[in-house]
Short mmCIF file of C-alpha atoms in Angstrom, two decimals:
data_model
loop_
_atom_site.label_atom_id
_atom_site.label_comp_id
_atom_site.label_asym_id
_atom_site.label_seq_id
_atom_site.Cartn_x
_atom_site.Cartn_y
_atom_site.Cartn_z
CA MET A 1 -44.54 14.65 76.51
CA LYS A 2 -43.32 16.76 73.59
CA LYS A 3 -45.93 17.21 70.87
CA LYS A 4 -45.07 15.52 67.58
CA LEU A 5 -44.75 18.09 64.82
CA SER A 6 -47.03 17.98 61.79
CA ILE A 7 -45.65 17.30 58.33
CA GLU A 8 -46.26 20.92 57.31
CA THR A 9 -44.13 22.22 60.18
CA ILE A 10 -41.38 19.67 59.50
CA ALA A 11 -41.37 20.73 55.85
CA VAL A 12 -40.96 24.40 56.78
CA HIS A 13 -38.41 24.05 59.56
CA GLY A 14 -36.73 20.76 58.75
CA THR A 15 -34.38 19.65 61.51
CA TYR A 16 -32.20 22.74 61.39
CA LYS A 17 -30.90 24.17 64.64
CA LYS A 18 -29.31 27.59 64.49
CA ASP A 19 -25.58 27.79 64.99
CA GLU A 20 -23.49 30.50 66.65
CA THR A 21 -24.18 32.88 63.74
CA GLY A 22 -27.94 32.85 64.30
CA ALA A 23 -28.54 32.17 60.58
CA THR A 24 -32.07 30.96 59.86
CA ASN A 25 -30.94 28.70 57.01
CA PRO A 26 -28.20 26.06 57.06
CA ALA A 27 -24.89 26.99 55.50
CA ILE A 28 -23.82 25.61 52.14
CA TYR A 29 -20.61 23.75 52.91
CA LEU A 30 -18.66 23.75 49.64
CA SER A 31 -15.84 21.61 50.93
CA ASN A 32 -14.66 18.32 49.50
CA ALA A 33 -12.82 17.27 52.66
CA TYR A 34 -12.73 17.92 56.41
CA GLN A 35 -9.75 18.40 58.70
CA PHE A 36 -9.04 15.74 61.29
CA LYS A 37 -8.29 16.67 64.90
CA ASP A 38 -5.38 14.23 65.03
CA SER A 39 -4.30 10.80 63.74
CA ALA A 40 -6.45 8.95 66.25
CA HIS A 41 -9.52 10.95 65.23
CA ALA A 42 -8.87 10.15 61.55
CA ALA A 43 -8.51 6.43 62.29
CA ASN A 44 -11.70 6.38 64.34
CA LEU A 45 -13.63 8.10 61.55
CA PHE A 46 -12.40 5.62 58.96
CA ASP A 47 -13.26 2.72 61.27
CA LEU A 48 -16.80 4.16 61.71
CA SER A 49 -16.32 4.10 65.48
CA VAL A 50 -17.16 7.81 65.77
CA ALA A 51 -19.50 10.03 63.77
CA GLY A 52 -18.13 12.87 61.72
CA TYR A 53 -17.05 14.06 58.30
CA ILE A 54 -14.24 12.71 56.16
CA TYR A 55 -14.92 13.47 52.51
CA SER A 56 -18.00 14.83 50.78
CA ARG A 57 -18.47 11.70 48.70
CA LEU A 58 -19.63 10.11 51.96
CA ASN A 59 -21.36 12.97 53.76
CA ASN A 60 -21.58 16.74 53.99
CA PRO A 61 -23.14 19.02 56.64
CA THR A 62 -25.57 20.69 54.19
CA THR A 63 -26.62 17.34 52.72
CA ASN A 64 -26.90 15.88 56.21
CA HIS A 65 -29.58 18.44 57.03
CA LEU A 66 -31.56 17.41 53.93
CA GLU A 67 -31.23 13.75 54.88
CA GLU A 68 -32.52 14.38 58.40
CA THR A 69 -35.47 16.33 57.04
CA ALA A 70 -36.34 13.60 54.52
CA ALA A 71 -36.20 10.92 57.22
CA ALA A 72 -38.49 13.00 59.45
CA LEU A 73 -40.98 13.62 56.63
CA GLU A 74 -41.22 9.92 55.73
CA GLY A 75 -41.10 8.59 59.28
CA GLY A 76 -37.75 6.83 58.86
CA VAL A 77 -34.70 6.58 61.08
CA ALA A 78 -32.14 7.73 58.51
CA ALA A 79 -31.76 8.79 54.89
CA VAL A 80 -29.03 8.95 52.29
CA ALA A 81 -29.07 11.65 49.61
CA CYS A 82 -27.42 11.17 46.24
CA ALA A 83 -27.00 12.83 42.85
CA THR A 84 -30.22 11.66 41.14
CA GLY A 85 -33.32 9.56 41.59
CA GLN A 86 -31.83 7.00 39.22
CA PHE A 87 -28.80 6.60 41.47
CA ALA A 88 -31.09 6.30 44.50
CA GLU A 89 -32.66 3.27 42.81
CA PHE A 90 -29.28 1.85 41.79
CA MET A 91 -27.80 2.36 45.25
CA THR A 92 -30.77 0.65 46.89
CA ILE A 93 -30.82 -2.44 44.68
CA ALA A 94 -27.02 -2.72 44.67
CA SER A 95 -27.06 -2.71 48.48
CA LEU A 96 -29.76 -5.38 48.67
CA ALA A 97 -28.83 -7.81 45.91
CA LYS A 98 -25.78 -9.42 44.31
CA CYS A 99 -25.13 -11.62 41.30
CA GLY A 100 -27.61 -14.52 41.34
CA ASP A 101 -30.28 -12.65 43.31
CA ASN A 102 -33.55 -11.22 42.05
CA ILE A 103 -36.01 -8.43 42.78
CA VAL A 104 -39.74 -8.71 42.05
CA ALA A 105 -40.95 -5.37 40.72
CA SER A 106 -44.13 -3.82 39.40
CA ASN A 107 -44.30 -3.60 35.61
CA LEU A 108 -45.95 -0.18 36.02
CA LEU A 109 -42.83 1.91 36.47
CA TYR A 110 -41.25 5.09 35.21
CA GLY A 111 -39.54 4.29 31.90
CA GLY A 112 -36.05 5.13 33.17
CA THR A 113 -36.54 2.78 36.11
CA HIS A 114 -37.76 0.00 33.83
CA THR A 115 -34.74 0.44 31.56
CA LEU A 116 -32.33 0.43 34.52
CA PHE A 117 -33.96 -2.70 35.93
CA ALA A 118 -34.38 -4.62 32.67
CA ASN A 119 -31.05 -3.78 31.05
CA GLN A 120 -28.37 -2.61 33.48
CA PHE A 121 -28.93 -4.87 36.47
CA THR A 122 -29.08 -7.96 34.28
CA ARG A 123 -25.49 -7.16 33.24
CA PHE A 124 -24.53 -7.54 36.91
CA GLY A 125 -26.37 -10.83 37.24
CA ILE A 126 -29.28 -9.36 39.22
CA GLU A 127 -32.60 -10.43 37.73
CA ILE A 128 -35.58 -8.10 37.91
CA ARG A 129 -38.82 -10.06 37.63
CA PHE A 130 -41.73 -7.89 36.54
CA ALA A 131 -45.29 -8.55 37.73
CA ASP A 132 -48.69 -6.91 37.33
CA PRO A 133 -49.40 -4.97 40.56
CA HIS A 134 -53.15 -5.28 39.99
CA ASN A 135 -52.78 -8.93 40.99
CA ILE A 136 -50.61 -9.49 44.04
CA ASP A 137 -50.63 -13.25 43.40
CA ASP A 138 -48.51 -12.58 40.31
CA PHE A 139 -45.83 -11.20 42.64
CA GLU A 140 -45.89 -14.16 44.99
CA LYS A 141 -45.46 -16.63 42.11
CA LEU A 142 -42.14 -15.00 41.25
CA ILE A 143 -40.66 -14.96 44.76
CA ASP A 144 -38.05 -17.59 45.63
CA ASP A 145 -35.12 -18.08 48.03
CA ASN A 146 -32.98 -15.60 46.07
CA THR A 147 -35.54 -12.78 46.08
CA LYS A 148 -34.16 -9.80 47.96
CA ALA A 149 -36.97 -7.21 47.72
CA ILE A 150 -40.37 -6.25 46.35
CA TYR A 151 -40.42 -2.96 44.46
CA ILE A 152 -43.44 -0.75 43.67
CA GLU A 153 -44.33 2.91 43.06
CA SER A 154 -46.80 4.76 45.30
CA ILE A 155 -48.37 6.39 42.22
CA ALA A 156 -47.28 4.60 39.07
CA ASN A 157 -45.74 6.89 36.46
CA PRO A 158 -47.55 7.53 34.17
CA GLN A 159 -50.48 5.17 34.76
CA GLY A 160 -51.65 6.57 38.10
CA PHE A 161 -52.01 3.11 39.68
CA VAL A 162 -52.03 3.22 43.49
CA PRO A 163 -51.18 -0.08 45.21
CA ASN A 164 -52.73 -1.50 48.33
CA PHE A 165 -49.65 -0.88 50.45
CA LYS A 166 -50.85 -3.10 53.28
CA LYS A 167 -51.16 -6.15 51.03
CA PHE A 168 -47.73 -5.68 49.51
CA ALA A 169 -46.22 -5.13 52.95
CA ALA A 170 -47.84 -8.33 54.20
CA LEU A 171 -46.46 -10.26 51.23
CA ALA A 172 -42.96 -8.88 51.78
CA SER A 173 -43.15 -9.71 55.49
CA LYS A 174 -44.32 -13.25 54.73
CA HIS A 175 -41.24 -13.88 52.61
CA LYS A 176 -38.89 -11.89 54.89
CA VAL A 177 -37.81 -9.37 52.28
CA PRO A 178 -38.08 -5.56 52.41
CA LEU A 179 -40.80 -3.66 50.59
CA VAL A 180 -39.26 -0.81 48.59
CA VAL A 181 -41.58 2.02 47.53
CA ASP A 182 -40.73 4.81 45.12
CA ASN A 183 -42.74 7.68 46.61
CA THR A 184 -41.67 10.33 44.10
CA CYS A 185 -45.08 11.07 42.59
CA ALA A 186 -47.07 11.02 45.82
CA THR A 187 -44.54 12.61 48.22
CA PRO A 188 -44.90 12.12 51.99
CA TYR A 189 -47.57 14.82 52.00
CA LEU A 190 -49.99 12.53 50.15
CA VAL A 191 -48.86 9.22 51.66
CA LYS A 192 -46.19 7.90 54.00
CA PRO A 193 -45.56 4.32 52.81
CA VAL A 194 -43.73 3.52 56.07
CA ASN A 195 -47.04 3.90 57.90
CA TYR A 196 -48.41 1.03 55.82
CA GLY A 197 -45.45 -1.31 56.16
CA ALA A 198 -42.87 -0.13 53.62
CA ASP A 199 -39.28 -0.73 54.69
CA ILE A 200 -37.39 1.51 52.26
CA VAL A 201 -38.67 4.65 50.51
CA ILE A 202 -37.07 6.20 47.44
CA HIS A 203 -37.42 9.67 45.94
CA SER A 204 -36.28 11.42 42.85
CA ALA A 205 -35.92 14.64 44.82
CA THR A 206 -35.54 16.35 41.45
CA LYS A 207 -39.32 16.27 41.17
CA PHE A 208 -41.88 17.41 43.74
CA LEU A 209 -39.54 17.71 46.72
CA ALA A 210 -37.37 20.29 44.95
CA GLY A 211 -40.32 21.43 42.88
CA HIS A 212 -38.80 24.12 40.70
CA GLY A 213 -37.10 22.22 37.89
CA ALA A 214 -33.70 23.60 38.86
CA VAL A 215 -31.64 20.75 40.34
CA LEU A 216 -31.18 16.99 40.40
CA GLY A 217 -31.17 14.83 43.51
CA GLY A 218 -32.18 11.49 44.97
CA LEU A 219 -33.06 10.21 48.44
CA VAL A 220 -33.35 6.80 50.07
CA ILE A 221 -35.07 6.61 53.45
CA ASP A 222 -34.54 3.67 55.79
CA SER A 223 -37.63 2.99 57.91
CA GLY A 224 -35.53 1.19 60.51
CA LYS A 225 -38.27 -1.44 60.88
CA PHE A 226 -36.95 -4.34 58.82
CA ASP A 227 -35.30 -7.12 60.83
CA TRP A 228 -32.24 -7.87 58.71
CA ALA A 229 -30.92 -10.50 61.09
CA ALA A 230 -34.17 -12.47 61.33
CA SER A 231 -34.54 -12.83 57.57
CA GLY A 232 -31.18 -14.56 57.15
CA LYS A 233 -30.98 -13.27 53.58
CA PHE A 234 -28.65 -10.31 54.06
CA PRO A 235 -25.24 -11.45 55.34
CA GLU A 236 -23.67 -8.20 54.12
CA LEU A 237 -25.50 -6.50 56.98
CA THR A 238 -25.40 -9.22 59.61
CA THR A 239 -21.92 -10.73 59.32
CA PRO A 240 -18.45 -9.16 59.69
CA ASP A 241 -17.52 -6.73 56.90
CA LYS A 242 -13.91 -7.22 55.79
CA SER A 243 -13.59 -3.69 54.46
CA TYR A 244 -14.31 -2.33 57.96
CA HIS A 245 -12.22 -4.77 60.02
CA GLY A 246 -15.08 -7.10 60.88
CA LEU A 247 -17.71 -4.50 61.75
CA ILE A 248 -21.27 -5.91 61.72
CA PHE A 249 -23.69 -3.26 60.49
CA THR A 250 -26.78 -4.46 62.35
CA GLU A 251 -24.88 -4.53 65.62
CA HIS A 252 -23.03 -1.25 65.16
CA PHE A 253 -25.77 0.89 63.59
CA GLY A 254 -28.89 -0.83 64.91
CA SER A 255 -32.10 0.17 63.16
CA ALA A 256 -30.21 2.43 60.72
CA ALA A 257 -28.01 -0.41 59.44
CA PHE A 258 -29.25 -0.30 55.85
CA ALA A 259 -28.79 3.45 55.48
CA ALA A 260 -25.28 3.12 56.88
CA LYS A 261 -24.46 0.28 54.50
CA MET A 262 -25.59 2.32 51.50
CA ARG A 263 -23.50 5.29 52.56
CA VAL A 264 -20.23 3.61 53.48
CA SER A 265 -20.30 0.94 50.78
CA ALA A 266 -22.37 1.93 47.72
CA MET A 267 -21.76 5.66 48.02
CA ARG A 268 -18.15 5.24 49.09
CA ASP A 269 -17.27 2.82 46.28
CA ILE A 270 -19.47 3.94 43.39
CA GLY A 271 -19.98 7.66 43.98
CA GLY A 272 -23.17 9.32 42.84
CA THR A 273 -22.73 12.13 45.36
CA ILE A 274 -25.13 15.07 45.43
CA SER A 275 -23.80 18.64 45.32
CA PRO A 276 -24.23 20.53 48.62
CA PHE A 277 -25.76 23.38 46.62
CA ASN A 278 -28.39 21.00 45.21
CA SER A 279 -29.08 19.71 48.72
CA PHE A 280 -29.64 23.28 49.88
CA LEU A 281 -32.07 24.04 47.04
CA ILE A 282 -34.03 20.82 47.57
CA GLN A 283 -34.33 21.73 51.26
CA GLN A 284 -35.67 25.14 50.23
CA GLY A 285 -38.20 23.46 47.94
CA ILE A 286 -39.42 21.14 50.68
CA GLY A 287 -40.42 24.18 52.71
CA THR A 288 -43.42 24.78 50.41
CA LEU A 289 -44.15 21.11 49.58
CA HIS A 290 -47.52 20.99 51.35
CA LEU A 291 -48.77 24.19 49.72
CA ARG A 292 -47.64 23.12 46.27
CA MET A 293 -49.10 19.62 46.52
CA GLU A 294 -52.52 20.97 47.47
CA ARG A 295 -52.57 23.20 44.38
CA HIS A 296 -51.12 20.44 42.17
CA VAL A 297 -53.93 18.09 43.14
CA GLU A 298 -56.64 20.74 42.95
CA ASN A 299 -55.56 21.71 39.44
CA ALA A 300 -55.21 18.08 38.33
CA LYS A 301 -58.80 17.32 39.33
CA LYS A 302 -60.11 20.34 37.49
CA LEU A 303 -58.06 19.65 34.37
CA ALA A 304 -59.14 16.00 34.32
CA LYS A 305 -62.81 17.02 34.42
CA PHE A 306 -62.24 19.59 31.68
CA LEU A 307 -60.59 16.98 29.45
CA GLN A 308 -63.39 14.47 30.08
CA ASN A 309 -65.81 16.89 28.48
CA HIS A 310 -63.62 17.92 25.55
CA LYS A 311 -64.81 16.82 22.11
CA ASN A 312 -61.28 16.01 20.90
CA VAL A 313 -60.24 13.86 23.86
CA ALA A 314 -60.70 10.10 23.52
CA TRP A 315 -60.17 9.14 27.17
CA VAL A 316 -58.90 10.46 30.51
CA ASP A 317 -57.15 8.50 33.26
CA TYR A 318 -56.83 10.24 36.62
CA ASN A 319 -57.04 8.47 39.96
CA GLY A 320 -58.72 11.47 41.58
CA LEU A 321 -61.93 10.92 39.57
CA LYS A 322 -64.54 8.82 41.34
CA ASP A 323 -65.22 6.65 38.30
CA ASN A 324 -61.52 5.89 37.76
CA LYS A 325 -60.24 2.32 38.18
CA ASN A 326 -57.50 3.54 40.55
CA HIS A 327 -59.71 5.81 42.65
CA LYS A 328 -60.51 3.30 45.41
CA ASN A 329 -56.91 2.93 46.55
CA ALA A 330 -56.11 6.58 45.84
CA ASP A 331 -58.98 7.64 48.07
CA LYS A 332 -57.98 5.12 50.74
CA PHE A 333 -54.25 5.80 50.95
CA LEU A 334 -53.62 9.31 49.57
CA THR A 335 -54.60 12.17 51.87
CA LEU A 336 -55.94 14.33 49.02
CA GLY A 337 -57.35 11.45 46.98
CA GLY A 338 -55.04 11.87 43.97
CA GLY A 339 -51.77 13.21 42.68
CA SER A 340 -50.51 15.65 40.08
CA LEU A 341 -50.16 13.17 37.22
CA LEU A 342 -52.90 12.39 34.72
CA THR A 343 -52.94 10.86 31.27
CA PHE A 344 -55.27 11.23 28.33
CA GLY A 345 -55.54 10.28 24.68
CA VAL A 346 -56.21 12.66 21.83
CA LYS A 347 -58.75 11.56 19.22
CA GLY A 348 -56.86 10.70 16.05
CA GLY A 349 -54.10 8.71 17.76
CA PHE A 350 -50.37 9.27 17.53
CA GLU A 351 -50.34 12.06 14.96
CA LYS A 352 -52.97 14.16 16.74
CA SER A 353 -51.24 13.57 20.08
CA LYS A 354 -47.98 14.78 18.57
CA GLN A 355 -49.74 17.87 17.20
CA PHE A 356 -51.16 18.62 20.65
CA ILE A 357 -47.69 18.44 22.19
CA GLU A 358 -46.37 20.88 19.60
CA LYS A 359 -49.27 23.35 19.94
CA VAL A 360 -49.26 23.98 23.68
CA SER A 361 -47.60 27.27 24.60
CA LEU A 362 -48.00 27.58 28.38
CA ALA A 363 -47.28 23.95 29.19
CA LEU A 364 -43.68 22.81 28.81
CA HIS A 365 -42.68 19.93 26.54
CA VAL A 366 -39.83 18.49 28.57
CA SER A 367 -38.80 15.17 30.07
CA ASN A 368 -39.61 15.91 33.69
CA LEU A 369 -42.46 16.04 36.19
CA GLY A 370 -43.14 17.53 39.59
CA ASP A 371 -42.32 21.07 38.49
CA ILE A 372 -44.44 24.06 39.55
CA LYS A 373 -44.99 24.50 35.82
CA THR A 374 -47.38 22.26 33.86
CA ILE A 375 -45.51 19.69 31.76
CA VAL A 376 -46.78 17.55 28.88
CA THR A 377 -44.94 14.45 27.69
CA HIS A 378 -45.51 11.77 25.08
CA PRO A 379 -44.02 8.74 26.92
CA ALA A 380 -43.99 6.36 23.94
CA SER A 381 -41.50 8.62 22.16
CA THR A 382 -39.60 9.96 25.20
CA THR A 383 -39.50 8.53 28.74
CA HIS A 384 -40.55 5.02 27.61
CA ARG A 385 -38.90 5.13 24.17
CA GLN A 386 -36.39 2.38 25.04
CA LEU A 387 -39.14 -0.14 25.81
CA SER A 388 -40.19 -2.76 23.27
CA GLU A 389 -43.76 -2.84 21.93
CA GLN A 390 -44.52 -5.69 24.32
CA GLU A 391 -43.04 -3.81 27.27
CA LEU A 392 -44.98 -0.67 26.31
CA ALA A 393 -48.20 -2.67 26.20
CA SER A 394 -47.58 -4.35 29.57
CA SER A 395 -46.77 -1.00 31.17
CA GLY A 396 -49.96 0.58 29.77
CA VAL A 397 -48.23 3.12 27.53
CA THR A 398 -50.19 3.52 24.31
CA ALA A 399 -49.22 5.49 21.21
CA ASP A 400 -51.79 8.21 21.91
CA LEU A 401 -51.04 8.61 25.62
CA ILE A 402 -50.18 12.11 26.82
CA ARG A 403 -48.80 12.42 30.35
CA VAL A 404 -49.51 15.65 32.17
CA SER A 405 -47.71 16.79 35.29
CA VAL A 406 -50.16 19.49 36.31
CA GLY A 407 -48.51 22.62 37.67
CA ILE A 408 -49.67 25.29 40.08
CA GLU A 409 -50.54 28.01 37.56
CA ASN A 410 -54.08 29.44 37.41
CA ILE A 411 -56.29 26.56 36.24
CA ASP A 412 -58.12 28.76 33.74
CA ASP A 413 -54.84 29.49 31.99
CA ILE A 414 -53.98 25.79 31.89
CA THR A 415 -57.34 24.75 30.43
CA ALA A 416 -57.22 27.58 27.88
CA ASP A 417 -53.81 26.38 26.70
CA PHE A 418 -55.02 22.79 26.37
CA ASP A 419 -58.24 23.86 24.66
CA LYS A 420 -56.28 25.79 22.04
CA ALA A 421 -53.85 22.94 21.43
CA LEU A 422 -56.64 20.38 21.15
CA GLY A 423 -58.54 22.49 18.64
CA ASN A 424 -61.56 24.04 20.34
#
């Protein structure tokens, strides 16, 4: 039996097989369309009866390689890449729910996700019901016959909360809805949610997967494990589709039905297509994912301990510290016991926190995370600025909170920069 490759080897090699040129990297196919062999071939492609390429809004050879790699890394059967992490979320929910349906989601979410869920989807008649992930009973109370998914983050941004994946998977299974996990901050190198029962995994590939702050991209991975027919809640997948002459996705595409539905419906009709060049660069970034994540986590632990002992720091929240409230699940589910994100408060509140942000020189003050460079952000005035005071409080974002995405620079240089900015 062929030995299953490790995640490190998959990251380096992906699923690429050399072509007749012998090139060691996949080509960048900058083509918006693809020539048909004949009229019959074109018709078969449009009917989805044969695999192939039609138009790069649907698929592209370079992007296809990234999708195969992402599916292999997360342990899924298929993946769909798109322009951004935000569109990955939109495409997923839009493919699961319609007007009158609801999604039960964690209230500990990235600010952009919260805004998308709370404001945009409500305009389409899709209700997002927020619950405290610390108490899984709060989720169950909100589930009804129109619930179409449970949505959580593997490491909550910026709070660092790590859920008990098994319990959420069991709850989703009980109510016959898929568990959707945003795995952006953990990456498959720290945890594979599919191994603990997740049905759909989302990434802002802009962040750790790409890793270099150069491109945007999103990914949705279909585990292939959810039984769409048995749930009875997803007729779009299990009954004839008029736009494809009666094709039934679960019958035609089997375990990859959801990924196919996203591609040929949401992506076809709404767009959100990723550039082949961005796909290529994300693939290049994935090749060093395991090495970068090890240094990210190592540096985050050291920086958290440094900040704990700093006279001008009021508090530190990092799930990699043994005395942290999130450490138990982080230690249980994450291979390295933590991630790259940590938060802390500067003594003196909002004004002192703002001064810290403006005094760092090595760390970047930008609205991003997952870069090889250390990034500092003040969520209350940036990523979570659109949230109300009540929403900020429920999501754990205080006025003094500084979010740090710890990079892979020398840790002594990082701590020196923070020490100077804090006022040593």
